[in-house]
mmCIF file of C-alpha atoms in Angstrom:
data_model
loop_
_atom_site.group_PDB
_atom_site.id
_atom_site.type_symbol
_atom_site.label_atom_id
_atom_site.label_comp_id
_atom_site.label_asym_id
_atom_site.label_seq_id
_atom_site.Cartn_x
_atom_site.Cartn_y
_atom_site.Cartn_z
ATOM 1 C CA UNK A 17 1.328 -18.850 -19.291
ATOM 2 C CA UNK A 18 0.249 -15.469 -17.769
ATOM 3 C CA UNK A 19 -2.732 -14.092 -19.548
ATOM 4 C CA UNK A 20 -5.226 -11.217 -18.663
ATOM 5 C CA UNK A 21 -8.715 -10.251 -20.386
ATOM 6 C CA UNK A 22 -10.779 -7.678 -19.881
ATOM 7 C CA UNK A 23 -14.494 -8.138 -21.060
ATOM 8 C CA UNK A 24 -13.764 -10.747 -23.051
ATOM 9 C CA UNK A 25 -10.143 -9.221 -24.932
ATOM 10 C CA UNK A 26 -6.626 -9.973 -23.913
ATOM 11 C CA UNK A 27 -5.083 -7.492 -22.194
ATOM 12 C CA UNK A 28 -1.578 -7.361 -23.541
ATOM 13 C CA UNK A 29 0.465 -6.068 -20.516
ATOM 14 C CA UNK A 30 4.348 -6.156 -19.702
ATOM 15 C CA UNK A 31 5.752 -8.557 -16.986
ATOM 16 C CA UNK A 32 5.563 -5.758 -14.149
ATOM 17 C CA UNK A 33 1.724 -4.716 -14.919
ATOM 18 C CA UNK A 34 1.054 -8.260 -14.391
ATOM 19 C CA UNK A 35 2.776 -8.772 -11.507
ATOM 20 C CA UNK A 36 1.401 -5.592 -10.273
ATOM 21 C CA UNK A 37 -2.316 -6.160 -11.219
ATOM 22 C CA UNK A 38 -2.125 -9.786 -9.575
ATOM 23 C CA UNK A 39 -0.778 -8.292 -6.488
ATOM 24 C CA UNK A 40 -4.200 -6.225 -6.586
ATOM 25 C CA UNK A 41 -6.657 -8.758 -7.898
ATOM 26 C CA UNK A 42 -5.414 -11.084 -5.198
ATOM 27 C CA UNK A 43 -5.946 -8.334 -2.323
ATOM 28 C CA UNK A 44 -9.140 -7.157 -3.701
ATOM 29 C CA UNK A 45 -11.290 -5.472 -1.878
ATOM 30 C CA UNK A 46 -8.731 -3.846 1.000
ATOM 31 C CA UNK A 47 -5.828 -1.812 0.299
ATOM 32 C CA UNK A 48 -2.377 -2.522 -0.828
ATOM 33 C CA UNK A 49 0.217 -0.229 0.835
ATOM 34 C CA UNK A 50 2.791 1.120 -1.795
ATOM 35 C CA UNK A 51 5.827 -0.664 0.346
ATOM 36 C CA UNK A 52 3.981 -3.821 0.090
ATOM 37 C CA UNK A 53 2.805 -3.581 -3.740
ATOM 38 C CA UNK A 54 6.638 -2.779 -4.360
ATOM 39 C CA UNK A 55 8.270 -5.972 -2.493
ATOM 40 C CA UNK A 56 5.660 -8.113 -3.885
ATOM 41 C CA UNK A 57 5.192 -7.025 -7.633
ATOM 42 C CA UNK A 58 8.477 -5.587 -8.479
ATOM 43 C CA UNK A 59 10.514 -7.664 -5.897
ATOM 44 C CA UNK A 60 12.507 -4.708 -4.318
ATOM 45 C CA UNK A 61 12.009 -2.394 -1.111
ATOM 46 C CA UNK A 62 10.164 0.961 -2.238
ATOM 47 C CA UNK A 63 12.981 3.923 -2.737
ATOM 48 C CA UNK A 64 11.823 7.371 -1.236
ATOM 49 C CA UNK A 65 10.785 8.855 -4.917
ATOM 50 C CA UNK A 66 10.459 5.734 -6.699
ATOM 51 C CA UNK A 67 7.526 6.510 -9.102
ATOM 52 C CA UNK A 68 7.995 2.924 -10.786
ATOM 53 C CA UNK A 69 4.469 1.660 -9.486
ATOM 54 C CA UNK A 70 2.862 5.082 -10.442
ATOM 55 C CA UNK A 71 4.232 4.608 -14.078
ATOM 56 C CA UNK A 72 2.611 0.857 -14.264
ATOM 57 C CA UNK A 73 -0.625 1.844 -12.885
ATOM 58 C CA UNK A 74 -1.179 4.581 -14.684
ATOM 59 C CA UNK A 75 -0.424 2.232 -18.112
ATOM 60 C CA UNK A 76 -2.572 -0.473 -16.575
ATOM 61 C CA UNK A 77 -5.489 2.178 -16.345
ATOM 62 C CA UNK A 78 -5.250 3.109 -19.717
ATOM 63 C CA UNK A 79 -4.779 -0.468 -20.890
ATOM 64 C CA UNK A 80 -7.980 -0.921 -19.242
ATOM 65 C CA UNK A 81 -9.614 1.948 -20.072
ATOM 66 C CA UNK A 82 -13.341 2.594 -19.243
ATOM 67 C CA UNK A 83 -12.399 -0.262 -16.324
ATOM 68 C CA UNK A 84 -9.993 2.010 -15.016
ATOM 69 C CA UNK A 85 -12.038 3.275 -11.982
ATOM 70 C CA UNK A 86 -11.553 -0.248 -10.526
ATOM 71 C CA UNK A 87 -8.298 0.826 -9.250
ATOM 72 C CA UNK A 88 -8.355 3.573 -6.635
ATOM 73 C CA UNK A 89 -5.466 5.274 -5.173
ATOM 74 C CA UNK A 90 -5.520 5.704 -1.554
ATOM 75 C CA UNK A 91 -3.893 9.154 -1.099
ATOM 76 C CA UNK A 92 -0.886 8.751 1.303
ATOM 77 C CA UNK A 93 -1.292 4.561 1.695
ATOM 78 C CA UNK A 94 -1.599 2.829 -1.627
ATOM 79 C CA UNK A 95 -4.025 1.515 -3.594
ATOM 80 C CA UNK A 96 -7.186 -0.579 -3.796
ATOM 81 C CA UNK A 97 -9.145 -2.706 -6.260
ATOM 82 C CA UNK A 98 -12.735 -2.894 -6.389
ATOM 83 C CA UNK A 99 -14.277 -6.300 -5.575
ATOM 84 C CA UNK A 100 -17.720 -6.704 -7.109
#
């Protein structure tokens, strides 16, 4: 079973946030190039204006509200979640 909680609540998110948030937990702390958050989380190559991952993170952010700022975007590379 695939579960996620945030400060103690379940996160209810769709089969791709998950995938895409584990690809991200698992690399915390360095940054996860778009191309390689694509193959791994959604299990296809990324397509020149595929805006797929944008769309998931941007719902994951909001799912996790005021945790949001734990996912960064690296302009031009990917992205990258905080380690504490």
């Amino acid at each position: 079973k695939r579960r996620v909680e945030w400060r103690g609540k379940p996160l209810e998110l769709t089969s791709m946030q998950f995938n895409v948030l584990e690809v991200l937990v698992r690399n915390a702390g360095r940054v996860v190039s778009k191309k390689e958050l694509s193959e791994q989380a959604l299990g296809r190559p990324l397509a020149r204006f595929d805006r797929s991952l944008d769309v998931h993170l941007s719902s994951i952010r909001q799912k996790l509200g005021e945790g949001a700022g734990l996912i960064r975007t690296v302009r031009g590379t990917g992205y990258h979640l905080v380690k504490d």
